[in-house]
PDB file of C-alpha atoms in Angstrom:
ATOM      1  CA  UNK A   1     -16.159 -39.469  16.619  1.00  0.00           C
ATOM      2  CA  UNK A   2     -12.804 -39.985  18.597  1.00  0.00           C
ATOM      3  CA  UNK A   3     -11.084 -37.312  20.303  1.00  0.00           C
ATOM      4  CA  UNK A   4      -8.649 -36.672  17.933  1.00  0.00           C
ATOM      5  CA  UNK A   5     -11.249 -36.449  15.422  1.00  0.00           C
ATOM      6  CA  UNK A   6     -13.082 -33.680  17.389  1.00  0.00           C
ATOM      7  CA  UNK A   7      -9.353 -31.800  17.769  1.00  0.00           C
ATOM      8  CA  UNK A   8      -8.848 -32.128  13.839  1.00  0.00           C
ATOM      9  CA  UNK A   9     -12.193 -30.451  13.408  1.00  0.00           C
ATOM     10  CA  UNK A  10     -11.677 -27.547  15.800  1.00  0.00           C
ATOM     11  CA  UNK A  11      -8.181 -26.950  14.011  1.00  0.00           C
ATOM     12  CA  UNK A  12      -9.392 -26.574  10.683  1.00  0.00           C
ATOM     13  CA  UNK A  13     -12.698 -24.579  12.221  1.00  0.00           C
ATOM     14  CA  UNK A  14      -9.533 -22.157  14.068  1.00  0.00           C
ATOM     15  CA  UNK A  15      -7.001 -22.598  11.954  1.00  0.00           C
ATOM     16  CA  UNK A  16      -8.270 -21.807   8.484  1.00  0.00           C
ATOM     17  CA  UNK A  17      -6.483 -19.338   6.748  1.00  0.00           C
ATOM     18  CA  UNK A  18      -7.763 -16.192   5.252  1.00  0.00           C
ATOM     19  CA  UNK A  19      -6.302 -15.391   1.695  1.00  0.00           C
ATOM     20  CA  UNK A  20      -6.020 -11.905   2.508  1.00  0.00           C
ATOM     21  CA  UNK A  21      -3.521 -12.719   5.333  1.00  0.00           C
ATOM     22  CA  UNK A  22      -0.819 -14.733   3.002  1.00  0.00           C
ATOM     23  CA  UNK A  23       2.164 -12.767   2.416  1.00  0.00           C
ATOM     24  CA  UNK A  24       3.325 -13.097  -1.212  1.00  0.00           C
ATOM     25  CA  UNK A  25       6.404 -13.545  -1.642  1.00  0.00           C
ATOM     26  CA  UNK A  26       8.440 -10.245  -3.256  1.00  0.00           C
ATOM     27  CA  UNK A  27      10.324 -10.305  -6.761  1.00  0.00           C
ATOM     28  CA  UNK A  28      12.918 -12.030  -5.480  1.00  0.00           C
ATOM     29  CA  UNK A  29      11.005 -15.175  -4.284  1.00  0.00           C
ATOM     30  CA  UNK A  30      11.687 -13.937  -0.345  1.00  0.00           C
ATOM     31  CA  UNK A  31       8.273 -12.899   1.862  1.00  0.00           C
ATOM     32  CA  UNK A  32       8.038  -9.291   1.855  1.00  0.00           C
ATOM     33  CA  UNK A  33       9.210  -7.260   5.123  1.00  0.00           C
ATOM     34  CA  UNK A  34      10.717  -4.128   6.256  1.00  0.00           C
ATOM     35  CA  UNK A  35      14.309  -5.995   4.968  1.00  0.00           C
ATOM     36  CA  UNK A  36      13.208  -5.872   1.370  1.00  0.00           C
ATOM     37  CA  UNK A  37      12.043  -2.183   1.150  1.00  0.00           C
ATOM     38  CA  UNK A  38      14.702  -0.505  -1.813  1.00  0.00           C
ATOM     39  CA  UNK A  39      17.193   2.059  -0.614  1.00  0.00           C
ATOM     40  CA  UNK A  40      16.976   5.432  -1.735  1.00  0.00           C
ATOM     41  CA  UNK A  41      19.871   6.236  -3.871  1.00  0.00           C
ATOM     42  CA  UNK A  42      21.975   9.273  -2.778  1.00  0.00           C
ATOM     43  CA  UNK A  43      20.986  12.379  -5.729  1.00  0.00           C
ATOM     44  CA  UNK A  44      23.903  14.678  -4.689  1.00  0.00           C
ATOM     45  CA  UNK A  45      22.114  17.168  -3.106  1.00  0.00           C
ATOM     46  CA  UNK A  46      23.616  18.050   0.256  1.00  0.00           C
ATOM     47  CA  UNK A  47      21.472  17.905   3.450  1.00  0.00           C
ATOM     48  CA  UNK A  48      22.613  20.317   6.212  1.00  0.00           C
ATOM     49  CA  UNK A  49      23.729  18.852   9.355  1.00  0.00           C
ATOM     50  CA  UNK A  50      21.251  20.181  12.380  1.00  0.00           C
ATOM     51  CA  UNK A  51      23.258  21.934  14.865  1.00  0.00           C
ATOM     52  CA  UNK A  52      22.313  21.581  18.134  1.00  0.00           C
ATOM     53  CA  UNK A  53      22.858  24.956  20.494  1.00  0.00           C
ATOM     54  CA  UNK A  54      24.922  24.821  23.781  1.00  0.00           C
ATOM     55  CA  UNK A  55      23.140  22.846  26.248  1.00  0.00           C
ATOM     56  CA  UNK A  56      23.802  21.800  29.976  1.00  0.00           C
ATOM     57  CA  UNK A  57      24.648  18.052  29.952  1.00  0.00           C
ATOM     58  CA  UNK A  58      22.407  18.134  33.069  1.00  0.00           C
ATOM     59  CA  UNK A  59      19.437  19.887  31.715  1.00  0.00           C
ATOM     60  CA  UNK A  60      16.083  17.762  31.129  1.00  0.00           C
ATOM     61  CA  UNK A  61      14.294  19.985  29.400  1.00  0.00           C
ATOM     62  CA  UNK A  62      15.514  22.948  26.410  1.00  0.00           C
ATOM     63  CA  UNK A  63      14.687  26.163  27.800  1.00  0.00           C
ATOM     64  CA  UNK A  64      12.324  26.874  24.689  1.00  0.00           C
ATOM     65  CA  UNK A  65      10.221  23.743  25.883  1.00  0.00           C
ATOM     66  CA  UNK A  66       9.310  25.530  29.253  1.00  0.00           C
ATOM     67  CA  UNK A  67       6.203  26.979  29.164  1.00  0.00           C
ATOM     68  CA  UNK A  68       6.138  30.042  31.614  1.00  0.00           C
ATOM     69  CA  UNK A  69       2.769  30.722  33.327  1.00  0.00           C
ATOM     70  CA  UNK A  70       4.004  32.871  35.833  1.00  0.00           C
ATOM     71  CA  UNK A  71       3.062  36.190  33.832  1.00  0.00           C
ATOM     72  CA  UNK A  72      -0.557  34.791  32.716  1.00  0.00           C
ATOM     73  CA  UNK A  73      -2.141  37.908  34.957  1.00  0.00           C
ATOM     74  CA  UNK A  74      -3.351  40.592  32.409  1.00  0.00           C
ATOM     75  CA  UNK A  75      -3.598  42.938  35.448  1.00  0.00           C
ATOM     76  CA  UNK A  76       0.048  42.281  36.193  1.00  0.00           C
ATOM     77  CA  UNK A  77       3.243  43.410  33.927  1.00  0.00           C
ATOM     78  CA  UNK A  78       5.625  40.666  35.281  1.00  0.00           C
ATOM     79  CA  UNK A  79       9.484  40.685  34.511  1.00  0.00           C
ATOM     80  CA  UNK A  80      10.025  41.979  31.535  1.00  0.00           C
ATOM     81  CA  UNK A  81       7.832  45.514  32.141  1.00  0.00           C
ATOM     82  CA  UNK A  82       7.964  46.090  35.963  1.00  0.00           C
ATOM     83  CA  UNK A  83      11.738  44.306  36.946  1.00  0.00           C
ATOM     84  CA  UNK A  84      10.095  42.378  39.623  1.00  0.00           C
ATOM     85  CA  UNK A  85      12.267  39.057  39.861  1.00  0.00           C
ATOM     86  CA  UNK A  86      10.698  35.548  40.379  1.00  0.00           C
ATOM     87  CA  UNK A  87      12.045  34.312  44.242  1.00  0.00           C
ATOM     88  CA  UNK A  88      13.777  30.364  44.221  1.00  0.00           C
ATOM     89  CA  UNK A  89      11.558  28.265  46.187  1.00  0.00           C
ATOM     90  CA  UNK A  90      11.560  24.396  47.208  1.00  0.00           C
ATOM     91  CA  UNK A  91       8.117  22.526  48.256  1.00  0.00           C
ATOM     92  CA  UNK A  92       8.449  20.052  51.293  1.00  0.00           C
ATOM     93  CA  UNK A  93       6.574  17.815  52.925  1.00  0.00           C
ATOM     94  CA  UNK A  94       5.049  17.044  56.907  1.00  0.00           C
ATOM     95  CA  UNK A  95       3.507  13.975  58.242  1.00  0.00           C
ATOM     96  CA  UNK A  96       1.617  13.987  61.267  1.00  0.00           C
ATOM     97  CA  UNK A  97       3.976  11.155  62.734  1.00  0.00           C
ATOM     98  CA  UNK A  98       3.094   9.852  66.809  1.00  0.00           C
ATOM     99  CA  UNK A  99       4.956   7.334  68.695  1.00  0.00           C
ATOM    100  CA  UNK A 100       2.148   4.400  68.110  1.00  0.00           C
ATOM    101  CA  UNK A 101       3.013   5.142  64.478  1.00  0.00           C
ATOM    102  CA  UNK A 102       6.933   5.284  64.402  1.00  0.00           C
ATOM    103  CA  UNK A 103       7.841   2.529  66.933  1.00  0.00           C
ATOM    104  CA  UNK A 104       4.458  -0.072  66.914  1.00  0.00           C
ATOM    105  CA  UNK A 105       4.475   0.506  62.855  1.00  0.00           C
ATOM    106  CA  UNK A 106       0.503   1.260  63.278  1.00  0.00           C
ATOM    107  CA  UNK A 107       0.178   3.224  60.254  1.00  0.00           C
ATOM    108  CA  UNK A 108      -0.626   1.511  57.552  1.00  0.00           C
ATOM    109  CA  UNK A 109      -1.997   3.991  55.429  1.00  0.00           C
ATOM    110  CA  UNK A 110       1.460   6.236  56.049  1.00  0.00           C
ATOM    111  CA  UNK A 111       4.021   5.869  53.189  1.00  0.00           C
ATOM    112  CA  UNK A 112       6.750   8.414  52.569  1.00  0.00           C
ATOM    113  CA  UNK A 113       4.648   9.341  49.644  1.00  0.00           C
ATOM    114  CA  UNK A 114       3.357  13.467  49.439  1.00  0.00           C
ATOM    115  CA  UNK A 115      -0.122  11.677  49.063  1.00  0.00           C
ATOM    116  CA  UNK A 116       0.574  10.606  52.951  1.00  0.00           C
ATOM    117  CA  UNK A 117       1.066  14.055  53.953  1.00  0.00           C
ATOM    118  CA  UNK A 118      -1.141  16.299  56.000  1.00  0.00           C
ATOM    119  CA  UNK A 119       0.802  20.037  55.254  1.00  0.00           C
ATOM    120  CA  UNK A 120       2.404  21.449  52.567  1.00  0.00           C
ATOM    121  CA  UNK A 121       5.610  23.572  53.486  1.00  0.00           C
ATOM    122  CA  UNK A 122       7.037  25.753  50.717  1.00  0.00           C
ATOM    123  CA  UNK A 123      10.092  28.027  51.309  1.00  0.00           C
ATOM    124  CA  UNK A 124      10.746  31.519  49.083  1.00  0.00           C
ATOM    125  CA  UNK A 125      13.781  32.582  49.376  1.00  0.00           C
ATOM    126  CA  UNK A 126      13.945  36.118  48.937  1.00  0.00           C
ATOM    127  CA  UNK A 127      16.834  37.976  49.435  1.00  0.00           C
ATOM    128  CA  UNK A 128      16.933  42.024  50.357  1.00  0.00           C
ATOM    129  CA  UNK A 129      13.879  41.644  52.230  1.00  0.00           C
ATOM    130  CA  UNK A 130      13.709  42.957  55.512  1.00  0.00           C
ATOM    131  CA  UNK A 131      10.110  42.005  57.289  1.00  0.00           C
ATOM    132  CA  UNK A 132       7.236  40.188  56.046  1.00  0.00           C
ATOM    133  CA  UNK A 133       5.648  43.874  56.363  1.00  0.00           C
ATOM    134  CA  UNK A 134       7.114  44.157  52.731  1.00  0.00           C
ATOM    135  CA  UNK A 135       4.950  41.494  51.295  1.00  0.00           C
ATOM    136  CA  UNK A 136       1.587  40.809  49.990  1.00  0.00           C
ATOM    137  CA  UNK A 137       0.788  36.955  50.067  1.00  0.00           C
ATOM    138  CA  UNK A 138      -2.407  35.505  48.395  1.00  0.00           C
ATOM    139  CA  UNK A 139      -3.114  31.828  49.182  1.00  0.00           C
ATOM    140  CA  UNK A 140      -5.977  30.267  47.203  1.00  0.00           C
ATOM    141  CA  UNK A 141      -6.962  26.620  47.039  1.00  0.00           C
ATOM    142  CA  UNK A 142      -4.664  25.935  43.739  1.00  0.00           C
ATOM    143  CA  UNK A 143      -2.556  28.460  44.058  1.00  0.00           C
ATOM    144  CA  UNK A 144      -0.471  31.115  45.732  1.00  0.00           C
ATOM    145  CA  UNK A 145       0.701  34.716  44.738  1.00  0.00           C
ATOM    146  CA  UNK A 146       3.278  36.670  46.638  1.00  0.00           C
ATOM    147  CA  UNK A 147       4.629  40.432  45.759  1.00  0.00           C
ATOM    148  CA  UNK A 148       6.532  42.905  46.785  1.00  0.00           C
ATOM    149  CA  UNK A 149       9.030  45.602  45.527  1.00  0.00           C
ATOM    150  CA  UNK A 150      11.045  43.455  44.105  1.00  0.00           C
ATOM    151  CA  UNK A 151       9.667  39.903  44.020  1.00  0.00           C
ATOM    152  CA  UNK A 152       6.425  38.112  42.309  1.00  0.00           C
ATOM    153  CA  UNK A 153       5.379  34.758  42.464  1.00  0.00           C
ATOM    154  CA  UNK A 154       2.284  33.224  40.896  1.00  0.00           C
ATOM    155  CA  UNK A 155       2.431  29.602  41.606  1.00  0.00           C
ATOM    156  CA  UNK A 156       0.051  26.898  40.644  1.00  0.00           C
ATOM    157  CA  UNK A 157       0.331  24.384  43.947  1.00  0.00           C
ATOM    158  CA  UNK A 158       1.155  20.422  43.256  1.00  0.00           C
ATOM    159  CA  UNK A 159      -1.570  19.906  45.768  1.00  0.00           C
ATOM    160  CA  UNK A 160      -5.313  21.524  46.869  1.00  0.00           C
ATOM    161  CA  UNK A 161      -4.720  23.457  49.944  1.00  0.00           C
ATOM    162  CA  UNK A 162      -7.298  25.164  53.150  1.00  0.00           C
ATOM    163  CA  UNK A 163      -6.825  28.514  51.751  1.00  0.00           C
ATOM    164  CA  UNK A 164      -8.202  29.446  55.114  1.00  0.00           C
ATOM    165  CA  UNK A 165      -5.885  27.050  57.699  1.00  0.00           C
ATOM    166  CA  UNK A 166      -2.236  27.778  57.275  1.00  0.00           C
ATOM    167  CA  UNK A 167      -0.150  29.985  58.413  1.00  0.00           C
ATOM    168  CA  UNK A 168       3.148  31.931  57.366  1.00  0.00           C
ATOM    169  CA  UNK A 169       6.440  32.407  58.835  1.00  0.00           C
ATOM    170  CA  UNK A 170       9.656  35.190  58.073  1.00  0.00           C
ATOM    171  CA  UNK A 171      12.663  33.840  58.908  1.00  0.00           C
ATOM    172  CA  UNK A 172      15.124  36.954  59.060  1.00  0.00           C
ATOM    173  CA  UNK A 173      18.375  35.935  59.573  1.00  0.00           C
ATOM    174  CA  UNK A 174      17.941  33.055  55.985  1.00  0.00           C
ATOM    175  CA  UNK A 175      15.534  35.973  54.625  1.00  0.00           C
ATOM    176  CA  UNK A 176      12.741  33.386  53.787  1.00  0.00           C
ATOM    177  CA  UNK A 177       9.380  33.522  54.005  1.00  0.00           C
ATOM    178  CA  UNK A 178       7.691  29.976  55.380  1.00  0.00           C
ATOM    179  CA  UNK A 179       4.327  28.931  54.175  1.00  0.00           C
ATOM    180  CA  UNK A 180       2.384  25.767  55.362  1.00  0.00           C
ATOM    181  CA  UNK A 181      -0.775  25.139  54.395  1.00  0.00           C
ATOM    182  CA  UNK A 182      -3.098  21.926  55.112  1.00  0.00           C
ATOM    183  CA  UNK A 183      -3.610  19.857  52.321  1.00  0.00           C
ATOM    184  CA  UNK A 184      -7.245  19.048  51.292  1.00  0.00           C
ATOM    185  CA  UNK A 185      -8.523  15.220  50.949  1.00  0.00           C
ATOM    186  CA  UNK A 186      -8.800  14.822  47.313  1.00  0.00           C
ATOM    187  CA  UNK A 187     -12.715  13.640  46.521  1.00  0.00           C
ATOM    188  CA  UNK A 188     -12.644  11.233  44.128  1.00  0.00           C
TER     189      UNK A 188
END
């Protein structure tokens, strides 16, 4: 057998056609796809237009989309029983960065990445605090609580932390309380 032959006999092995795949053609002689579906015809009846609330341009979420976890403590009232206000914060970042590493360009495993970072920093603001005397802070290994008179924060951390190597810091004159914490090696 030549090698065309051998081709032509492979193509109609491959190639043959199952009748269940044919399209047949629609009432109009055209193959049938999403093009020759019917129209509804309009019955009259009017359909109210959806009217979306005020929103910030800016926002990426709706506000009814946020779930809020920071009241899941059945021991605790939160904000809407006991006033206490949740504080702003902001997470940050530190490397452990040496010369060898910033001017010889000998880390290779250090990107700018949080996943190349040996501390976690976080920064609660809160305002009309006088001394860190005022607050009780709770770190865990997923999470940290903080209260006071006014403030409570229950915050489930981006990253596993030494619940037992950090350390804390009041800044009085900004009113913030500093909290770094060593980040664990994830085990995979």
């Amino acid at each position: 057998m030549s090698a065309y032959g051998d081709i032509a006999a492979m193509a109609t092995l491959l190639g043959g056609r199952d009748p269940d795949d044919t399209e047949s053609p629609g009432p109009s002689g055209a193959p049938f796809n999403p093009g020759a579906l019917p129209v509804a015809k309009d019955d009259g009846v009017a359909i109210p237009a959806v009217r979306p609330g005020k929103k910030d341009a800016k926002a990426i979420w709706d506000v009814s989309e946020l779930v809020d976890d920071f009241d899941d403590d059945s021991s605790e009232e939160g904000e809407d029983g006991s006033g206490l206000r949740i504080p702003t914060y902001e997470f940050m970042y530190k490397q452990a960065i040496n010369t060898a590493d910033a001017f010889l360009g000998m880390a290779h495993n250090k990107d700018p990445g949080s996943r190349s970072c040996e501390d976690m920093v976080l920064k609660i603001h809160l305002p009309g605090t006088r001394s860190m005397r005022e607050l009780d802070l709770e770190v865990e290994t997923d999470r940290l609580r903080l209260r006071s008179a006014t403030y409570k924060l229950n915050l489930y951390l981006p990253h596993k932390v030494d619940a037992d190597e950090g350390k804390a810091e009041w800044d009085q004159k900004l009113e913030t309380l500093k909290v770094t914490a060593r980040i664990r090696e994830e085990e995979y």
